[in-house]
């Protein structure tokens, strides 16, 4: 895994906002160093005058001048600047580009098709198994791109951004336009599969779903909803003013203003594309730009495991040995399928992240990291499973986060608890180091959890180790046996 590739930056000149983000850390799953947005609204008059308003242009140019100075002081190794629908379609788009150059910014004006491709790459970066259609809803345009097998297929860009369709958007009229302009290839790619939602307005829509339903995990990425729920949310949005939506559900003023339009677009997409469900992606065009710079080998790295490894190495006591830890406990869980093995490995990579916390709060700290970490390539169920494993690994007592526990079957959580108990035994036995694990082993044998030690390591089997050995065996419905 490559680290410290940055800092690098991206300035995304969109129809609704201009955002500057600086990244560093690992190439595959970059960490955000700085993130600032200016809601200039360059595209708010595209549907009426076809121009960028003077006030919006002035605000945007001032933001670009600030971002250029920040980028210089941050000593960015690379700065990508892209302009999308508003600048692309406005009559005075060239005037905007000329003014941007005068303050030292050289934007790349990308086509709608390129915008669609980059948004799809962002989704693939976060969800490598994505299969269906990416819907990137911006202020000035809507991009639709089929994805399958880790690759985007040719997409389209339509003038259906939230600023263009407006607060009185009609789902029926949008659906009629979609039926005329969406090619059969995209219809076939979406039918009975997944519609991946990208863009700030869609993210706000998903936040509304979570808050209004009392959902226990307020993380947008990976959140799913179906057509029935989408219709319910549209009715809720119709019944409230933007101010009410903001105050009751904690939405930003800008996003609350565009929710009706986003709801109408999504309803139309459900009608025409007929996906089985919609899933939100936290990654979009900017992350697609970063992903596009990677080698093929790095693109194929698992984003969850890369991020968990980075966290484990930063926070572990003696360097991360999560992969070795996972290999050591694996014989206890021969029936784990590929998906379970992946989550188990992620939990092992994070098995030492809370050692600096107060002993009374290590389990809570670890669960917070597992459940609320800045992960992609995982959904709410996966986060809960990792959290349950870490709860046991750090000796958590009592019920495990009742709200979260409702997201996952009890038997699955019990199994994750067994992973955690096995991790806890390994960490106590080895003192959190790697070499001791390589000299001993653990296995299931004739109904017992058998710990096998070399004679020179007999002294490692202390009362504390024996106690954790028995606890693990009890959770697995087995006896505990040690062989030297």
Tab-separated table of C-alpha atoms in Angstrom:
chain	number	residue	atom	x	y	z
A	1	UNK	CA	0.000	0.000	0.000
A	2	UNK	CA	1.360	3.424	-0.975
A	3	UNK	CA	1.166	6.220	1.577
A	4	UNK	CA	2.003	9.875	1.718
A	5	UNK	CA	1.211	10.422	-1.939
A	6	UNK	CA	-0.028	13.912	-1.138
A	7	UNK	CA	-0.865	16.444	-0.346
A	8	UNK	CA	-2.905	16.844	-3.513
A	9	UNK	CA	-5.961	18.996	-4.109
A	10	UNK	CA	-9.096	19.259	-6.198
A	11	UNK	CA	-11.216	22.318	-6.920
A	12	UNK	CA	-14.628	21.251	-8.194
A	13	UNK	CA	-16.483	24.145	-9.864
A	14	UNK	CA	-20.060	22.934	-9.846
A	15	UNK	CA	-23.364	24.516	-10.721
A	16	UNK	CA	-24.473	24.793	-7.115
A	17	UNK	CA	-21.203	25.101	-5.224
A	18	UNK	CA	-17.442	25.373	-5.553
A	19	UNK	CA	-15.481	23.046	-3.323
A	20	UNK	CA	-11.775	22.810	-2.532
A	21	UNK	CA	-10.538	19.578	-0.957
A	22	UNK	CA	-6.956	18.650	-0.055
A	23	UNK	CA	-6.044	15.002	0.435
A	24	UNK	CA	-3.145	12.965	1.825
A	25	UNK	CA	-2.551	9.552	3.387
A	26	UNK	CA	-2.889	6.408	1.296
A	27	UNK	CA	-3.476	6.678	-2.422
A	28	UNK	CA	-6.294	4.114	-2.467
A	29	UNK	CA	-8.371	5.674	0.316
A	30	UNK	CA	-7.141	9.254	0.803
A	31	UNK	CA	-7.790	11.168	3.987
A	32	UNK	CA	-9.229	14.666	3.801
A	33	UNK	CA	-6.840	17.341	5.062
A	34	UNK	CA	-9.074	20.306	4.273
A	35	UNK	CA	-12.559	20.741	2.831
A	36	UNK	CA	-14.308	24.043	2.096
A	37	UNK	CA	-17.401	24.803	0.059
A	38	UNK	CA	-18.761	28.079	-1.267
A	39	UNK	CA	-22.386	27.962	-2.419
A	40	UNK	CA	-22.027	30.402	-5.292
A	41	UNK	CA	-24.955	29.071	-7.339
A	42	UNK	CA	-23.357	29.550	-10.766
A	43	UNK	CA	-26.134	27.569	-12.397
A	44	UNK	CA	-29.180	29.002	-10.686
A	45	UNK	CA	-30.261	31.037	-13.764
A	46	UNK	CA	-29.363	28.527	-16.480
A	47	UNK	CA	-33.001	27.590	-16.979
A	48	UNK	CA	-34.091	31.237	-17.348
A	49	UNK	CA	-31.330	33.517	-18.637
A	50	UNK	CA	-28.831	30.866	-19.696
A	51	UNK	CA	-26.080	32.871	-17.987
A	52	UNK	CA	-23.996	32.818	-14.837
A	53	UNK	CA	-25.277	35.699	-12.672
A	54	UNK	CA	-22.757	38.496	-12.103
A	55	UNK	CA	-22.998	38.220	-8.318
A	56	UNK	CA	-22.475	34.465	-8.436
A	57	UNK	CA	-19.472	34.892	-10.742
A	58	UNK	CA	-17.899	37.460	-8.429
A	59	UNK	CA	-18.404	35.179	-5.427
A	60	UNK	CA	-16.940	32.220	-7.290
A	61	UNK	CA	-13.849	34.112	-8.477
A	62	UNK	CA	-13.220	35.356	-4.936
A	63	UNK	CA	-13.421	31.761	-3.712
A	64	UNK	CA	-10.995	30.591	-6.389
A	65	UNK	CA	-8.494	33.310	-5.431
A	66	UNK	CA	-8.675	32.170	-1.804
A	67	UNK	CA	-8.319	28.499	-2.749
A	68	UNK	CA	-5.258	29.252	-4.909
A	69	UNK	CA	-3.510	30.892	-1.964
A	70	UNK	CA	-4.417	28.024	0.347
A	71	UNK	CA	-3.153	25.473	-2.173
A	72	UNK	CA	0.155	27.319	-2.446
A	73	UNK	CA	0.671	27.398	1.324
A	74	UNK	CA	-0.244	23.711	1.580
A	75	UNK	CA	2.490	22.946	-0.989
A	76	UNK	CA	0.217	20.655	-2.951
A	77	UNK	CA	1.985	18.254	-5.274
A	78	UNK	CA	-0.932	18.348	-7.682
A	79	UNK	CA	-4.025	20.519	-8.043
A	80	UNK	CA	-6.810	19.412	-10.368
A	81	UNK	CA	-9.408	22.055	-11.186
A	82	UNK	CA	-12.550	20.995	-13.061
A	83	UNK	CA	-15.593	22.957	-14.167
A	84	UNK	CA	-18.857	21.219	-14.979
A	85	UNK	CA	-22.366	21.970	-16.244
A	86	UNK	CA	-22.854	25.632	-15.295
A	87	UNK	CA	-19.634	26.822	-16.919
A	88	UNK	CA	-20.033	24.336	-19.753
A	89	UNK	CA	-23.545	25.466	-20.696
A	90	UNK	CA	-23.682	29.153	-19.756
A	91	UNK	CA	-23.475	31.807	-22.465
A	92	UNK	CA	-20.825	33.607	-20.424
A	93	UNK	CA	-18.934	30.462	-19.422
A	94	UNK	CA	-15.843	31.614	-21.317
A	95	UNK	CA	-15.906	34.913	-19.421
A	96	UNK	CA	-15.842	32.941	-16.177
A	97	UNK	CA	-12.881	30.852	-17.349
A	98	UNK	CA	-10.972	33.994	-18.380
A	99	UNK	CA	-11.534	35.582	-14.962
A	100	UNK	CA	-10.455	32.361	-13.239
A	101	UNK	CA	-7.170	32.417	-15.185
A	102	UNK	CA	-6.518	35.983	-14.056
A	103	UNK	CA	-6.504	34.872	-10.401
A	104	UNK	CA	-4.123	32.014	-11.177
A	105	UNK	CA	-6.602	29.146	-11.627
A	106	UNK	CA	-6.684	27.138	-14.872
A	107	UNK	CA	-9.889	25.085	-14.878
A	108	UNK	CA	-10.400	22.082	-17.135
A	109	UNK	CA	-13.849	22.294	-18.671
A	110	UNK	CA	-15.023	18.694	-18.809
A	111	UNK	CA	-17.758	17.336	-21.035
A	112	UNK	CA	-20.940	15.812	-19.675
A	113	UNK	CA	-19.734	12.372	-20.717
A	114	UNK	CA	-16.443	12.850	-18.857
A	115	UNK	CA	-18.321	14.100	-15.806
A	116	UNK	CA	-20.426	10.936	-15.947
A	117	UNK	CA	-17.331	8.732	-16.246
A	118	UNK	CA	-15.544	10.358	-13.311
A	119	UNK	CA	-18.596	10.141	-11.042
A	120	UNK	CA	-18.896	6.453	-11.903
A	121	UNK	CA	-15.208	5.923	-11.121
A	122	UNK	CA	-15.813	7.515	-7.730
A	123	UNK	CA	-18.575	5.020	-6.993
A	124	UNK	CA	-16.407	2.123	-8.183
A	125	UNK	CA	-13.609	3.377	-5.933
A	126	UNK	CA	-15.904	3.152	-2.900
A	127	UNK	CA	-18.018	0.168	-3.992
A	128	UNK	CA	-15.836	-2.103	-6.162
A	129	UNK	CA	-18.693	-4.579	-6.645
A	130	UNK	CA	-21.068	-1.889	-7.946
A	131	UNK	CA	-23.460	-3.189	-10.600
A	132	UNK	CA	-26.214	-1.024	-11.992
A	133	UNK	CA	-26.331	2.692	-12.852
A	134	UNK	CA	-24.685	5.697	-11.203
A	135	UNK	CA	-26.936	8.764	-10.962
A	136	UNK	CA	-24.910	11.919	-10.235
A	137	UNK	CA	-27.299	14.772	-9.488
A	138	UNK	CA	-25.733	18.223	-9.491
A	139	UNK	CA	-27.096	21.714	-9.724
A	140	UNK	CA	-27.012	21.911	-13.513
A	141	UNK	CA	-27.075	18.340	-14.759
A	142	UNK	CA	-27.857	14.700	-14.093
A	143	UNK	CA	-25.350	12.084	-15.255
A	144	UNK	CA	-26.336	8.446	-15.707
A	145	UNK	CA	-23.588	5.854	-16.155
A	146	UNK	CA	-23.793	2.042	-16.200
A	147	UNK	CA	-21.219	0.258	-14.015
A	148	UNK	CA	-20.379	-3.426	-13.995
A	149	UNK	CA	-17.323	-5.483	-13.124
A	150	UNK	CA	-15.387	-2.530	-11.768
A	151	UNK	CA	-15.697	-0.552	-14.996
A	152	UNK	CA	-17.888	2.352	-16.160
A	153	UNK	CA	-19.648	2.102	-19.496
A	154	UNK	CA	-20.527	5.117	-21.666
A	155	UNK	CA	-22.867	7.463	-19.814
A	156	UNK	CA	-25.026	10.452	-20.614
A	157	UNK	CA	-25.516	13.938	-19.198
A	158	UNK	CA	-28.977	15.531	-19.067
A	159	UNK	CA	-30.011	19.115	-18.136
A	160	UNK	CA	-31.910	17.894	-15.079
A	161	UNK	CA	-29.912	19.335	-12.175
A	162	UNK	CA	-31.793	20.546	-9.134
A	163	UNK	CA	-31.322	24.217	-10.028
A	164	UNK	CA	-32.608	23.646	-13.543
A	165	UNK	CA	-35.719	21.648	-12.686
A	166	UNK	CA	-36.432	24.023	-9.803
A	167	UNK	CA	-38.453	23.767	-6.578
A	168	UNK	CA	-41.675	23.064	-8.525
A	169	UNK	CA	-40.177	20.067	-10.310
A	170	UNK	CA	-42.633	17.541	-11.709
A	171	UNK	CA	-41.641	13.880	-11.473
A	172	UNK	CA	-44.045	13.128	-14.316
A	173	UNK	CA	-42.401	15.650	-16.660
A	174	UNK	CA	-38.894	14.524	-15.692
A	175	UNK	CA	-39.892	10.900	-16.310
A	176	UNK	CA	-41.199	11.832	-19.760
A	177	UNK	CA	-37.846	13.444	-20.616
A	178	UNK	CA	-35.957	10.423	-19.301
A	179	UNK	CA	-38.033	8.050	-21.434
A	180	UNK	CA	-37.100	10.041	-24.532
A	181	UNK	CA	-33.388	10.456	-23.828
A	182	UNK	CA	-32.163	7.465	-21.807
A	183	UNK	CA	-30.767	4.833	-24.193
A	184	UNK	CA	-31.698	1.130	-23.936
A	185	UNK	CA	-28.208	0.277	-22.649
A	186	UNK	CA	-28.780	2.314	-19.477
A	187	UNK	CA	-32.324	0.985	-19.016
A	188	UNK	CA	-31.007	-2.573	-19.244
A	189	UNK	CA	-28.146	-1.867	-16.844
A	190	UNK	CA	-30.490	-0.423	-14.191
A	191	UNK	CA	-33.463	-2.804	-14.328
A	192	UNK	CA	-33.792	-4.824	-11.100
A	193	UNK	CA	-30.288	-3.760	-10.041
A	194	UNK	CA	-28.942	-0.826	-8.030
A	195	UNK	CA	-29.149	2.898	-8.637
A	196	UNK	CA	-26.137	4.570	-6.988
A	197	UNK	CA	-26.918	8.071	-5.740
A	198	UNK	CA	-24.167	10.706	-5.982
A	199	UNK	CA	-24.299	14.421	-5.195
A	200	UNK	CA	-25.069	16.720	-2.292
A	201	UNK	CA	-28.822	16.882	-2.881
A	202	UNK	CA	-29.121	13.100	-2.925
A	203	UNK	CA	-26.989	12.893	0.231
A	204	UNK	CA	-29.332	15.337	1.966
A	205	UNK	CA	-32.267	13.216	0.800
A	206	UNK	CA	-30.717	10.138	2.416
A	207	UNK	CA	-29.991	12.094	5.601
A	208	UNK	CA	-33.675	13.001	5.725
A	209	UNK	CA	-34.555	9.307	5.416
A	210	UNK	CA	-32.266	8.387	8.290
A	211	UNK	CA	-33.377	11.171	10.627
A	212	UNK	CA	-37.101	10.848	9.924
A	213	UNK	CA	-37.047	7.063	10.394
A	214	UNK	CA	-34.925	7.156	13.545
A	215	UNK	CA	-32.247	5.104	11.826
A	216	UNK	CA	-29.514	4.222	14.350
A	217	UNK	CA	-26.517	4.889	12.113
A	218	UNK	CA	-26.294	8.359	10.543
A	219	UNK	CA	-23.737	7.523	7.858
A	220	UNK	CA	-24.915	8.233	4.337
A	221	UNK	CA	-22.537	5.970	2.431
A	222	UNK	CA	-24.070	2.576	1.733
A	223	UNK	CA	-27.552	3.534	2.940
A	224	UNK	CA	-30.253	1.887	0.819
A	225	UNK	CA	-33.896	2.648	0.126
A	226	UNK	CA	-36.550	1.353	-2.242
A	227	UNK	CA	-39.223	3.022	-4.366
A	228	UNK	CA	-41.904	2.808	-1.683
A	229	UNK	CA	-39.727	4.637	0.828
A	230	UNK	CA	-38.732	7.193	-1.810
A	231	UNK	CA	-42.405	8.036	-2.352
A	232	UNK	CA	-42.988	8.363	1.386
A	233	UNK	CA	-40.091	10.779	1.654
A	234	UNK	CA	-41.376	12.861	-1.229
A	235	UNK	CA	-44.716	13.223	0.547
A	236	UNK	CA	-42.866	14.290	3.698
A	237	UNK	CA	-40.884	16.894	1.761
A	238	UNK	CA	-44.080	18.234	0.157
A	239	UNK	CA	-45.663	18.654	3.577
A	240	UNK	CA	-42.903	20.886	4.963
A	241	UNK	CA	-41.151	24.119	4.087
A	242	UNK	CA	-37.370	24.172	3.580
A	243	UNK	CA	-37.056	26.008	6.896
A	244	UNK	CA	-38.993	23.259	8.672
A	245	UNK	CA	-36.873	20.570	7.043
A	246	UNK	CA	-33.735	22.374	8.169
A	247	UNK	CA	-34.817	22.897	11.782
A	248	UNK	CA	-36.403	19.480	12.324
A	249	UNK	CA	-33.896	17.260	10.539
A	250	UNK	CA	-30.658	19.234	10.700
A	251	UNK	CA	-30.259	19.782	6.962
A	252	UNK	CA	-28.280	22.704	5.584
A	253	UNK	CA	-30.236	25.632	4.181
A	254	UNK	CA	-28.849	25.061	0.683
A	255	UNK	CA	-29.766	21.381	0.609
A	256	UNK	CA	-33.178	21.905	2.189
A	257	UNK	CA	-33.975	24.257	-0.694
A	258	UNK	CA	-33.177	21.581	-3.295
A	259	UNK	CA	-34.830	18.571	-1.646
A	260	UNK	CA	-38.106	18.841	-3.565
A	261	UNK	CA	-36.209	18.810	-6.856
A	262	UNK	CA	-34.046	15.875	-5.745
A	263	UNK	CA	-37.127	13.925	-4.663
A	264	UNK	CA	-38.842	14.529	-8.017
A	265	UNK	CA	-35.745	13.419	-9.952
A	266	UNK	CA	-35.381	10.265	-7.862
A	267	UNK	CA	-39.047	9.363	-8.243
A	268	UNK	CA	-38.711	9.766	-12.019
A	269	UNK	CA	-35.591	7.594	-12.041
A	270	UNK	CA	-37.404	4.850	-10.143
A	271	UNK	CA	-40.302	4.998	-12.619
A	272	UNK	CA	-38.203	4.875	-15.765
A	273	UNK	CA	-35.109	2.857	-14.839
A	274	UNK	CA	-36.956	0.448	-12.506
A	275	UNK	CA	-33.992	-0.384	-10.218
A	276	UNK	CA	-34.490	-2.761	-7.314
A	277	UNK	CA	-33.114	-0.198	-4.878
A	278	UNK	CA	-31.088	2.978	-4.550
A	279	UNK	CA	-27.824	3.125	-2.568
A	280	UNK	CA	-26.029	6.315	-1.574
A	281	UNK	CA	-22.337	6.793	-2.335
A	282	UNK	CA	-20.177	9.270	-0.432
A	283	UNK	CA	-17.718	9.168	-3.321
A	284	UNK	CA	-18.308	10.925	-6.618
A	285	UNK	CA	-16.514	13.037	-9.187
A	286	UNK	CA	-13.657	14.246	-6.969
A	287	UNK	CA	-12.851	10.755	-5.733
A	288	UNK	CA	-13.181	9.547	-9.313
A	289	UNK	CA	-10.458	11.996	-10.325
A	290	UNK	CA	-8.157	10.604	-7.645
A	291	UNK	CA	-9.014	7.025	-8.601
A	292	UNK	CA	-8.292	7.794	-12.251
A	293	UNK	CA	-4.689	8.685	-11.339
A	294	UNK	CA	-4.047	5.267	-9.746
A	295	UNK	CA	-2.325	2.322	-11.355
A	296	UNK	CA	-4.559	-0.639	-12.174
A	297	UNK	CA	-3.045	-2.634	-9.289
A	298	UNK	CA	-3.915	0.079	-6.773
A	299	UNK	CA	-7.398	0.474	-8.197
A	300	UNK	CA	-7.979	-3.206	-7.468
A	301	UNK	CA	-7.063	-2.895	-3.781
A	302	UNK	CA	-9.946	-3.384	-1.338
A	303	UNK	CA	-10.769	0.095	0.053
A	304	UNK	CA	-12.050	-1.185	3.392
A	305	UNK	CA	-8.984	-3.299	4.085
A	306	UNK	CA	-6.569	-0.588	2.938
A	307	UNK	CA	-8.169	1.943	5.276
A	308	UNK	CA	-8.337	-0.504	8.192
A	309	UNK	CA	-4.669	-1.395	7.703
A	310	UNK	CA	-3.692	2.268	7.712
A	311	UNK	CA	-5.652	2.890	10.921
A	312	UNK	CA	-4.179	-0.195	12.565
A	313	UNK	CA	-0.624	0.786	11.711
A	314	UNK	CA	-1.102	4.331	12.998
A	315	UNK	CA	-2.815	3.365	16.243
A	316	UNK	CA	-1.336	-0.035	17.108
A	317	UNK	CA	1.203	-0.486	19.906
A	318	UNK	CA	3.813	-2.542	18.092
A	319	UNK	CA	2.918	-2.011	14.437
A	320	UNK	CA	-0.014	-3.682	12.798
A	321	UNK	CA	-0.112	-7.473	12.612
A	322	UNK	CA	-3.797	-7.785	11.816
A	323	UNK	CA	-3.324	-10.151	8.870
A	324	UNK	CA	-1.280	-12.524	11.036
A	325	UNK	CA	-3.888	-12.260	13.791
A	326	UNK	CA	-6.618	-13.161	11.335
A	327	UNK	CA	-4.637	-16.161	10.050
A	328	UNK	CA	-4.117	-17.322	13.633
A	329	UNK	CA	-7.820	-17.332	14.567
A	330	UNK	CA	-9.053	-18.544	11.150
A	331	UNK	CA	-8.970	-22.300	12.040
A	332	UNK	CA	-11.737	-21.647	14.563
A	333	UNK	CA	-14.077	-20.414	11.838
A	334	UNK	CA	-13.815	-22.811	8.870
A	335	UNK	CA	-17.352	-22.071	7.674
A	336	UNK	CA	-16.886	-18.321	7.191
A	337	UNK	CA	-17.640	-17.365	3.591
A	338	UNK	CA	-15.679	-14.766	1.603
A	339	UNK	CA	-17.797	-11.839	2.838
A	340	UNK	CA	-17.417	-12.908	6.463
A	341	UNK	CA	-13.676	-13.475	6.092
A	342	UNK	CA	-13.315	-9.944	4.712
A	343	UNK	CA	-15.090	-8.378	7.713
A	344	UNK	CA	-13.167	-10.617	10.101
A	345	UNK	CA	-9.879	-9.457	8.596
A	346	UNK	CA	-10.974	-5.817	8.896
A	347	UNK	CA	-11.749	-6.390	12.588
A	348	UNK	CA	-8.322	-7.971	13.097
A	349	UNK	CA	-6.617	-5.039	11.377
A	350	UNK	CA	-8.351	-2.764	13.900
A	351	UNK	CA	-7.685	-5.037	16.873
A	352	UNK	CA	-5.255	-2.670	18.610
A	353	UNK	CA	-6.758	0.738	17.849
A	354	UNK	CA	-8.029	1.579	21.350
A	355	UNK	CA	-5.092	0.749	23.597
A	356	UNK	CA	-4.448	4.439	24.408
A	357	UNK	CA	-7.977	4.965	25.715
A	358	UNK	CA	-8.851	4.709	29.406
A	359	UNK	CA	-9.297	0.984	30.220
A	360	UNK	CA	-12.934	1.538	31.189
A	361	UNK	CA	-13.708	3.005	27.779
A	362	UNK	CA	-11.543	0.982	25.387
A	363	UNK	CA	-14.441	-1.140	24.175
A	364	UNK	CA	-16.578	1.919	23.485
A	365	UNK	CA	-13.664	3.624	21.725
A	366	UNK	CA	-13.056	0.578	19.547
A	367	UNK	CA	-16.729	0.219	18.675
A	368	UNK	CA	-16.879	3.876	17.706
A	369	UNK	CA	-13.903	3.355	15.399
A	370	UNK	CA	-15.395	0.232	13.821
A	371	UNK	CA	-18.900	1.608	13.374
A	372	UNK	CA	-18.245	5.279	12.633
A	373	UNK	CA	-14.838	5.103	10.956
A	374	UNK	CA	-14.365	6.810	7.614
A	375	UNK	CA	-14.728	3.531	5.732
A	376	UNK	CA	-16.061	2.798	2.279
A	377	UNK	CA	-16.685	-0.544	0.647
A	378	UNK	CA	-19.000	-1.415	3.548
A	379	UNK	CA	-22.643	-0.946	4.528
A	380	UNK	CA	-24.367	-0.431	7.882
A	381	UNK	CA	-24.619	-4.161	8.531
A	382	UNK	CA	-20.895	-4.620	7.927
A	383	UNK	CA	-20.035	-1.710	10.222
A	384	UNK	CA	-22.190	-3.233	12.958
A	385	UNK	CA	-20.528	-6.635	12.594
A	386	UNK	CA	-17.049	-5.116	12.895
A	387	UNK	CA	-18.217	-3.056	15.872
A	388	UNK	CA	-19.563	-6.176	17.599
A	389	UNK	CA	-16.273	-8.008	17.064
A	390	UNK	CA	-14.271	-5.111	18.503
A	391	UNK	CA	-16.663	-4.804	21.440
A	392	UNK	CA	-15.758	-8.352	22.426
A	393	UNK	CA	-12.081	-7.941	21.540
A	394	UNK	CA	-11.758	-5.080	24.020
A	395	UNK	CA	-13.757	-6.767	26.765
A	396	UNK	CA	-17.068	-4.964	26.376
A	397	UNK	CA	-19.703	-6.086	28.870
A	398	UNK	CA	-23.474	-5.924	28.698
A	399	UNK	CA	-25.688	-5.366	25.623
A	400	UNK	CA	-23.998	-4.253	22.459
A	401	UNK	CA	-25.473	-0.967	21.146
A	402	UNK	CA	-29.146	-2.079	21.026
A	403	UNK	CA	-30.075	0.251	18.159
A	404	UNK	CA	-27.260	-1.021	15.970
A	405	UNK	CA	-27.854	-4.625	16.979
A	406	UNK	CA	-31.287	-4.426	15.367
A	407	UNK	CA	-29.616	-4.022	11.966
A	408	UNK	CA	-28.091	-7.513	12.025
A	409	UNK	CA	-29.396	-10.993	12.809
A	410	UNK	CA	-28.587	-12.110	16.343
A	411	UNK	CA	-26.758	-15.255	15.201
A	412	UNK	CA	-24.458	-13.128	13.012
A	413	UNK	CA	-23.666	-10.823	15.917
A	414	UNK	CA	-22.981	-13.799	18.168
A	415	UNK	CA	-20.538	-15.127	15.573
A	416	UNK	CA	-18.809	-11.727	15.388
A	417	UNK	CA	-18.565	-11.838	19.182
A	418	UNK	CA	-16.695	-15.135	18.846
A	419	UNK	CA	-14.231	-13.446	16.476
A	420	UNK	CA	-13.717	-10.756	19.086
A	421	UNK	CA	-13.176	-13.261	21.897
A	422	UNK	CA	-10.590	-15.076	19.760
A	423	UNK	CA	-8.831	-11.768	19.055
A	424	UNK	CA	-8.897	-10.955	22.774
A	425	UNK	CA	-7.273	-14.293	23.618
A	426	UNK	CA	-4.589	-13.834	20.960
A	427	UNK	CA	-3.758	-10.315	22.152
A	428	UNK	CA	-3.463	-11.408	25.790
A	429	UNK	CA	-1.386	-14.463	24.927
A	430	UNK	CA	1.040	-12.562	22.698
A	431	UNK	CA	1.103	-9.219	24.488
A	432	UNK	CA	-0.007	-7.627	21.231
A	433	UNK	CA	3.125	-8.751	19.381
A	434	UNK	CA	3.461	-10.863	16.272
A	435	UNK	CA	6.258	-13.427	16.811
A	436	UNK	CA	4.606	-15.309	19.668
A	437	UNK	CA	1.557	-16.032	17.523
A	438	UNK	CA	3.794	-17.547	14.862
A	439	UNK	CA	5.110	-20.066	17.422
A	440	UNK	CA	1.749	-21.343	18.610
A	441	UNK	CA	-1.638	-22.227	17.142
A	442	UNK	CA	-5.294	-22.640	17.944
A	443	UNK	CA	-7.796	-25.076	16.464
A	444	UNK	CA	-11.060	-26.947	16.925
A	445	UNK	CA	-10.532	-30.593	17.853
A	446	UNK	CA	-13.156	-33.071	19.063
A	447	UNK	CA	-15.385	-30.398	20.546
A	448	UNK	CA	-12.586	-28.436	22.184
A	449	UNK	CA	-10.868	-25.151	21.446
A	450	UNK	CA	-7.288	-26.359	21.584
A	451	UNK	CA	-4.394	-23.986	22.198
A	452	UNK	CA	-1.064	-25.530	21.202
A	453	UNK	CA	2.165	-24.098	22.656
A	454	UNK	CA	5.828	-24.996	22.360
A	455	UNK	CA	7.376	-26.220	25.581
A	456	UNK	CA	9.607	-23.144	25.796
A	457	UNK	CA	6.464	-20.994	25.778
A	458	UNK	CA	4.612	-22.897	28.525
A	459	UNK	CA	4.896	-19.898	30.847
A	460	UNK	CA	2.803	-17.813	28.474
A	461	UNK	CA	-0.309	-19.717	29.577
A	462	UNK	CA	-1.062	-17.559	32.605
A	463	UNK	CA	-4.278	-17.432	34.596
A	464	UNK	CA	-5.408	-14.436	32.529
A	465	UNK	CA	-4.765	-16.308	29.289
A	466	UNK	CA	-6.532	-19.404	30.617
A	467	UNK	CA	-9.537	-17.309	31.585
A	468	UNK	CA	-9.871	-15.825	28.119
A	469	UNK	CA	-9.361	-19.270	26.612
A	470	UNK	CA	-12.291	-20.612	28.637
A	471	UNK	CA	-14.446	-17.593	27.772
A	472	UNK	CA	-13.865	-18.134	24.057
A	473	UNK	CA	-14.561	-21.854	24.313
A	474	UNK	CA	-17.786	-21.197	26.236
A	475	UNK	CA	-19.023	-18.751	23.565
A	476	UNK	CA	-18.387	-21.406	20.926
A	477	UNK	CA	-20.113	-24.145	22.921
A	478	UNK	CA	-16.851	-26.016	23.334
A	479	UNK	CA	-14.414	-27.105	25.983
A	480	UNK	CA	-11.003	-25.504	26.456
A	481	UNK	CA	-7.839	-27.561	26.158
A	482	UNK	CA	-4.160	-26.631	26.094
A	483	UNK	CA	-1.455	-28.817	24.588
A	484	UNK	CA	2.253	-28.220	25.100
